[in-house]
Short mmCIF file of C-alpha atoms in Angstrom, two decimals:
data_model
loop_
_atom_site.label_atom_id
_atom_site.label_comp_id
_atom_site.label_asym_id
_atom_site.label_seq_id
_atom_site.Cartn_x
_atom_site.Cartn_y
_atom_site.Cartn_z
CA MET A 1 106.80 -70.06 166.19
CA LYS A 2 107.35 -69.29 162.40
CA SER A 3 109.66 -71.15 160.22
CA MET A 4 111.88 -69.44 157.93
CA THR A 5 110.89 -71.33 154.88
CA GLY A 6 107.17 -70.65 153.21
CA PHE A 7 105.70 -69.14 149.96
CA GLY A 8 102.86 -66.97 149.03
CA ALA A 9 101.44 -65.28 145.87
CA ALA A 10 98.87 -62.66 144.86
CA GLN A 11 97.74 -61.42 141.53
CA SER A 12 95.30 -58.61 140.24
CA ARG A 13 94.33 -56.96 137.19
CA ALA A 14 95.16 -53.72 136.93
CA GLY A 15 93.85 -51.64 133.82
CA GLU A 16 95.46 -53.82 131.00
CA VAL A 17 97.88 -56.00 131.94
CA LEU A 18 97.55 -58.76 134.93
CA LEU A 19 100.02 -57.95 137.81
CA SER A 20 101.42 -60.68 140.23
CA VAL A 21 103.82 -60.74 143.59
CA GLU A 22 105.28 -64.45 144.27
CA VAL A 23 107.38 -64.57 147.90
CA ARG A 24 109.58 -67.12 148.83
CA SER A 25 112.29 -68.39 151.74
CA VAL A 26 114.12 -69.62 152.93
CA ASN A 27 116.70 -70.16 156.45
CA GLN A 28 119.74 -67.76 156.17
CA ARG A 29 120.82 -66.68 159.60
CA HIS A 30 120.38 -63.00 158.92
CA LEU A 31 117.21 -61.31 156.76
CA ASP A 32 118.10 -60.81 153.16
CA VAL A 33 115.55 -59.51 150.97
CA LYS A 34 116.07 -59.87 147.11
CA ILE A 35 113.37 -58.57 144.55
CA SER A 36 113.07 -59.44 140.92
CA ALA A 37 110.71 -56.73 139.17
CA PRO A 38 109.87 -54.89 135.97
CA ARG A 39 112.33 -52.28 134.78
CA GLU A 40 109.10 -49.03 135.66
CA PHE A 41 109.02 -50.11 139.53
CA GLY A 42 112.81 -49.85 139.94
CA ARG A 43 112.51 -46.47 142.06
CA TRP A 44 109.90 -48.09 144.29
CA GLU A 45 112.27 -50.73 145.08
CA GLN A 46 113.44 -49.79 148.80
CA ASP A 47 109.37 -50.25 149.53
CA LEU A 48 108.98 -52.98 148.62
CA ARG A 49 112.07 -54.14 150.85
CA ARG A 50 110.37 -52.48 153.85
CA VAL A 51 107.50 -53.69 153.42
CA VAL A 52 108.78 -57.36 153.63
CA SER A 53 111.52 -56.07 156.24
CA ALA A 54 107.92 -55.35 157.96
CA ALA A 55 107.00 -58.80 157.71
CA ILE A 56 109.97 -61.02 157.97
CA GLY A 57 112.73 -61.30 161.23
CA ARG A 58 115.14 -63.45 159.18
CA GLY A 59 115.57 -65.70 156.39
CA ARG A 60 116.95 -65.13 152.62
CA VAL A 61 113.68 -64.00 150.81
CA GLU A 62 113.65 -63.20 147.10
CA VAL A 63 110.35 -61.34 146.08
CA PHE A 64 109.23 -61.54 142.22
CA VAL A 65 106.86 -59.39 140.63
CA ASN A 66 105.44 -60.06 137.01
CA ARG A 67 103.75 -57.66 134.55
CA THR A 68 101.99 -59.59 131.90
CA ALA A 69 98.87 -58.11 129.63
CA ALA A 70 95.53 -59.34 131.10
CA SER A 71 94.55 -60.49 127.79
CA GLY A 72 97.32 -63.95 128.48
CA LYS A 73 98.03 -62.56 124.49
CA ARG A 74 101.27 -61.46 123.33
CA SER A 75 101.33 -59.17 120.86
CA VAL A 76 103.80 -58.17 118.44
CA ALA A 77 104.67 -54.78 116.22
CA LEU A 78 106.53 -55.25 112.62
CA GLN A 79 109.04 -52.95 112.17
CA LYS A 80 108.32 -52.07 108.69
CA ASP A 81 110.52 -49.46 107.57
CA LEU A 82 113.61 -51.95 108.69
CA ALA A 83 111.41 -54.61 106.69
CA ARG A 84 112.16 -51.85 103.49
CA ASP A 85 114.63 -51.24 104.10
CA TYR A 86 115.44 -54.92 104.10
CA VAL A 87 114.03 -55.78 100.87
CA GLU A 88 115.42 -52.25 99.53
CA ALA A 89 118.63 -53.67 100.00
CA TRP A 90 117.49 -56.73 97.94
CA ARG A 91 116.52 -55.11 94.92
CA ASP A 92 119.73 -52.90 94.81
CA LEU A 93 121.88 -55.77 95.43
CA GLN A 94 119.46 -58.15 92.38
CA ARG A 95 120.24 -54.99 90.18
CA GLU A 96 124.04 -54.79 90.99
CA LEU A 97 124.34 -58.46 89.75
CA GLY A 98 121.79 -58.90 87.24
CA LEU A 99 120.18 -61.22 89.50
CA GLY A 100 117.22 -62.96 88.30
CA GLY A 101 113.97 -64.04 90.79
CA GLU A 102 112.06 -62.53 92.94
CA VAL A 103 112.43 -60.43 96.33
CA ASP A 104 109.63 -62.57 98.96
CA LEU A 105 109.33 -63.26 102.09
CA ALA A 106 111.59 -65.77 102.42
CA LEU A 107 113.86 -63.58 102.58
CA LEU A 108 113.26 -62.20 105.60
CA GLN A 109 112.36 -65.45 108.23
CA GLY A 110 114.81 -65.40 110.50
CA ARG A 111 115.07 -61.52 111.50
CA ASN A 112 113.50 -61.36 115.15
CA GLU A 113 114.67 -57.34 115.01
CA LEU A 114 111.37 -56.70 112.44
CA TRP A 115 109.98 -58.13 115.08
CA GLN A 116 108.93 -56.17 118.42
CA ARG A 117 106.93 -56.64 121.27
CA ALA A 118 104.62 -54.39 122.46
CA GLU A 119 103.79 -54.09 125.74
CA PRO A 120 101.00 -53.09 126.87
CA ALA A 121 100.67 -48.87 128.24
CA THR A 122 102.26 -48.67 131.50
CA ASP A 123 101.44 -46.43 134.56
CA ALA A 124 103.90 -47.26 136.98
CA ALA A 125 102.43 -44.65 139.42
CA VAL A 126 99.12 -46.02 139.39
CA GLU A 127 100.77 -50.09 139.16
CA ILE A 128 103.00 -49.73 141.98
CA LYS A 129 100.49 -48.90 144.43
CA VAL A 130 98.92 -52.66 142.69
CA VAL A 131 101.33 -54.30 143.59
CA THR A 132 102.11 -53.19 146.86
CA GLU A 133 98.94 -54.30 147.75
CA LEU A 134 99.31 -57.25 146.69
CA LEU A 135 103.31 -58.00 148.26
CA GLU A 136 101.12 -57.30 151.26
CA ARG A 137 98.38 -60.55 150.61
CA ALA A 138 101.28 -62.53 149.24
CA LEU A 139 103.16 -61.78 152.46
CA ALA A 140 100.13 -62.52 154.61
CA THR A 141 99.74 -66.27 152.83
CA HIS A 142 103.42 -66.86 152.90
CA ALA A 143 102.86 -65.95 156.84
CA ARG A 144 100.70 -68.56 157.32
CA ALA A 145 103.00 -71.02 155.41
CA ARG A 146 105.53 -70.60 158.29
CA THR A 147 103.24 -70.61 161.19
CA ARG A 148 101.87 -74.49 160.18
CA GLU A 149 105.51 -75.26 159.15
CA GLY A 150 106.81 -73.77 163.06
CA ALA A 151 103.58 -75.55 164.38
CA HIS A 152 105.53 -79.06 163.23
CA LEU A 153 108.96 -77.96 164.23
CA LYS A 154 107.49 -76.28 167.82
CA ARG A 155 106.24 -79.76 168.94
CA ASP A 156 109.26 -81.68 167.88
CA MET A 157 111.82 -79.51 169.85
CA GLU A 158 109.51 -79.77 172.85
CA SER A 159 109.25 -83.58 172.97
CA ARG A 160 113.04 -83.60 172.32
CA ALA A 161 113.37 -81.43 175.06
CA LYS A 162 110.99 -83.03 177.29
CA THR A 163 113.54 -86.18 176.32
CA LEU A 164 116.63 -83.93 177.92
CA LYS A 165 114.46 -83.47 181.19
CA ALA A 166 114.34 -86.80 181.39
CA LEU A 167 117.75 -87.26 181.47
CA VAL A 168 118.88 -85.18 183.57
CA LYS A 169 116.62 -86.48 186.10
CA ALA A 170 118.03 -89.88 185.63
CA ILE A 171 121.68 -88.21 185.91
CA ARG A 172 120.94 -86.61 189.14
CA LYS A 173 119.97 -89.24 190.69
CA ARG A 174 122.65 -91.82 189.44
CA ALA A 175 124.95 -88.59 190.73
CA ARG A 176 123.60 -88.90 194.06
CA GLY A 177 125.54 -92.14 194.83
CA ILE A 178 128.99 -90.68 192.42
CA ALA A 179 130.73 -89.26 195.44
CA PRO A 180 130.00 -91.69 198.27
CA GLN A 181 131.01 -94.95 196.06
CA LEU A 182 134.22 -92.88 194.82
CA ARG A 183 135.21 -92.09 198.69
CA GLU A 184 134.70 -95.77 199.52
CA ARG A 185 136.77 -96.96 196.87
CA LEU A 186 139.70 -94.43 198.10
CA GLU A 187 139.30 -94.67 202.08
CA LYS A 188 139.59 -98.75 200.74
CA ARG A 189 142.55 -98.62 198.22
CA ILE A 190 144.54 -96.45 200.65
CA GLY A 191 143.99 -98.60 203.59
CA ASP A 192 144.87 -101.41 201.58
CA LEU A 193 148.51 -99.91 200.59
CA LEU A 194 149.36 -98.12 203.56
CA ALA A 195 147.62 -101.17 206.04
CA ARG A 196 151.14 -101.29 207.72
CA ASP A 197 151.76 -97.41 208.04
CA GLN A 198 150.55 -95.06 210.25
CA ILE A 199 147.72 -93.15 208.83
CA ASP A 200 145.92 -90.00 209.57
CA PRO A 201 142.41 -90.87 209.47
CA ALA A 202 141.62 -87.31 209.38
CA ARG A 203 144.21 -86.25 206.47
CA LEU A 204 142.60 -89.29 204.51
CA ALA A 205 138.69 -88.19 205.42
CA GLN A 206 139.77 -84.28 204.19
CA GLU A 207 141.85 -86.12 200.97
CA THR A 208 138.79 -88.40 199.94
CA ALA A 209 136.72 -85.50 200.48
CA ILE A 210 138.64 -83.30 198.14
CA LEU A 211 138.21 -86.07 195.42
CA ALA A 212 134.63 -86.39 196.14
CA ASP A 213 134.18 -82.85 195.78
CA ARG A 214 135.89 -83.03 192.01
CA VAL A 215 133.16 -85.36 191.01
CA ASP A 216 129.82 -83.34 192.21
CA VAL A 217 127.90 -82.25 189.71
CA THR A 218 125.34 -80.38 191.68
CA GLU A 219 125.64 -77.11 190.22
CA GLU A 220 126.00 -77.80 186.80
CA LEU A 221 122.40 -79.93 187.16
CA VAL A 222 120.84 -76.52 188.15
CA ARG A 223 122.37 -74.65 185.89
CA LEU A 224 121.05 -77.39 183.22
CA ASP A 225 117.70 -77.68 184.28
CA SER A 226 117.56 -73.55 184.71
CA HIS A 227 118.49 -73.40 180.49
CA LEU A 228 116.14 -76.82 179.50
CA ASP A 229 113.10 -74.09 181.68
CA GLY A 230 114.50 -71.38 179.64
CA LEU A 231 114.57 -73.88 176.62
CA ARG A 232 111.09 -74.52 176.69
CA GLU A 233 109.96 -70.80 177.58
CA LEU A 234 111.28 -70.00 174.45
CA LEU A 235 109.36 -72.77 172.32
CA GLN A 236 106.14 -70.76 173.85
CA ASP A 237 106.95 -67.37 172.69
CA ASP A 238 105.50 -66.01 169.73
CA GLY A 239 108.35 -63.94 168.56
CA SER A 240 111.61 -64.91 166.60
CA VAL A 241 113.12 -67.01 168.69
CA GLY A 242 115.54 -68.97 166.51
CA LYS A 243 118.73 -67.32 168.09
CA ARG A 244 117.69 -67.61 171.22
CA VAL A 245 117.29 -71.06 171.09
CA ASP A 246 120.48 -71.66 169.90
CA PHE A 247 122.17 -69.79 172.28
CA VAL A 248 120.44 -71.89 174.99
CA LEU A 249 121.37 -74.67 173.64
CA GLN A 250 124.62 -73.99 173.78
CA GLU A 251 125.09 -73.70 177.44
CA ILE A 252 123.09 -76.89 177.19
CA ASN A 253 125.97 -78.61 175.61
CA ARG A 254 128.17 -76.98 177.74
CA GLU A 255 126.70 -78.17 180.71
CA LEU A 256 126.57 -81.52 179.73
CA ASN A 257 130.12 -81.66 178.46
CA THR A 258 131.62 -80.67 182.11
CA ILE A 259 128.53 -83.32 183.93
CA GLY A 260 130.55 -85.74 181.50
CA SER A 261 134.01 -85.03 182.02
CA LYS A 262 134.16 -84.36 185.54
CA ALA A 263 131.52 -87.36 186.54
CA GLY A 264 133.56 -90.49 185.06
CA ASP A 265 130.86 -92.79 185.70
CA LEU A 266 129.76 -94.90 182.70
CA GLU A 267 126.43 -95.07 183.37
CA VAL A 268 125.99 -90.75 182.90
CA THR A 269 128.28 -90.99 180.42
CA ASN A 270 125.42 -92.60 178.68
CA HIS A 271 123.08 -90.44 179.60
CA ILE A 272 124.78 -87.41 178.50
CA LEU A 273 125.81 -89.14 175.06
CA ASP A 274 121.60 -89.39 174.39
CA GLY A 275 121.58 -85.70 175.76
CA LYS A 276 123.43 -84.50 173.03
CA ALA A 277 122.28 -86.38 170.64
CA GLU A 278 118.95 -84.58 171.15
CA VAL A 279 120.38 -81.13 171.64
CA GLU A 280 121.47 -82.11 168.05
CA LYS A 281 118.18 -82.78 166.97
CA ILE A 282 117.12 -79.69 168.29
CA ARG A 283 119.91 -77.70 166.74
CA GLU A 284 118.51 -78.59 163.53
CA GLN A 285 114.70 -77.57 163.66
CA VAL A 286 116.13 -74.29 165.04
CA GLN A 287 118.06 -73.43 161.86
CA ASN A 288 115.01 -73.30 160.54
CA VAL A 289 113.06 -71.10 162.57
CA GLU A 290 112.88 -67.47 162.51
#
């Protein structure tokens, strides 16, 4: 089991540049991959996206590719021709207006367009191979982080699944006595009301049996046991189980609701409420499972 939340990174030097890749992910229903990389790697974006898709089943995944000078220093180049044009323009203005003073560097301050950052020489075809290798390494680190988090989620959900199993056992025990008690109450009530009239015992037995059958939750409990067994098996699965677990939880919740409405018993109702609370907690956890 893997969480959808994770982080991985890798970096390496390629000639005069330092390349680094970071992978970050958060939970999302479907796979959504966003890649931020320098323009020179743009034509290989789909290839990088396929590498990510092969490693991650679902979630919002952000991949950041950075490229900097290996020396760590920012080198800049002066646009000398443009600087000369500025100086000549100031001198022309000085002559035209008869102004005194000297044209100095102060007049060029704040002219950001005079400076251009010198980027390291680019060989994108070579560097993209390094980037791909770094992406695979970052994804491996990312997978280990997701597996660790997934193990925590799995333990928590397994514990809650055991609690649900115990609650179902308590409901089954209590449910065995509901129908006989209901039949006894109905017979007594009807007998009291119609004591002065002649009653057909067969008809009375039939009606009470029908009512008792309406509160019988045996089938629902069998299905509930089956769903809980399926949940336990899914929690042991190595693949992407998040969506399947979420579906099983819906079925468990449906059976709990049916049992609660049919039983009409306070003790069973309390068990149902406890069970629905556990289902909701598992559902919150599984939202972060791949």
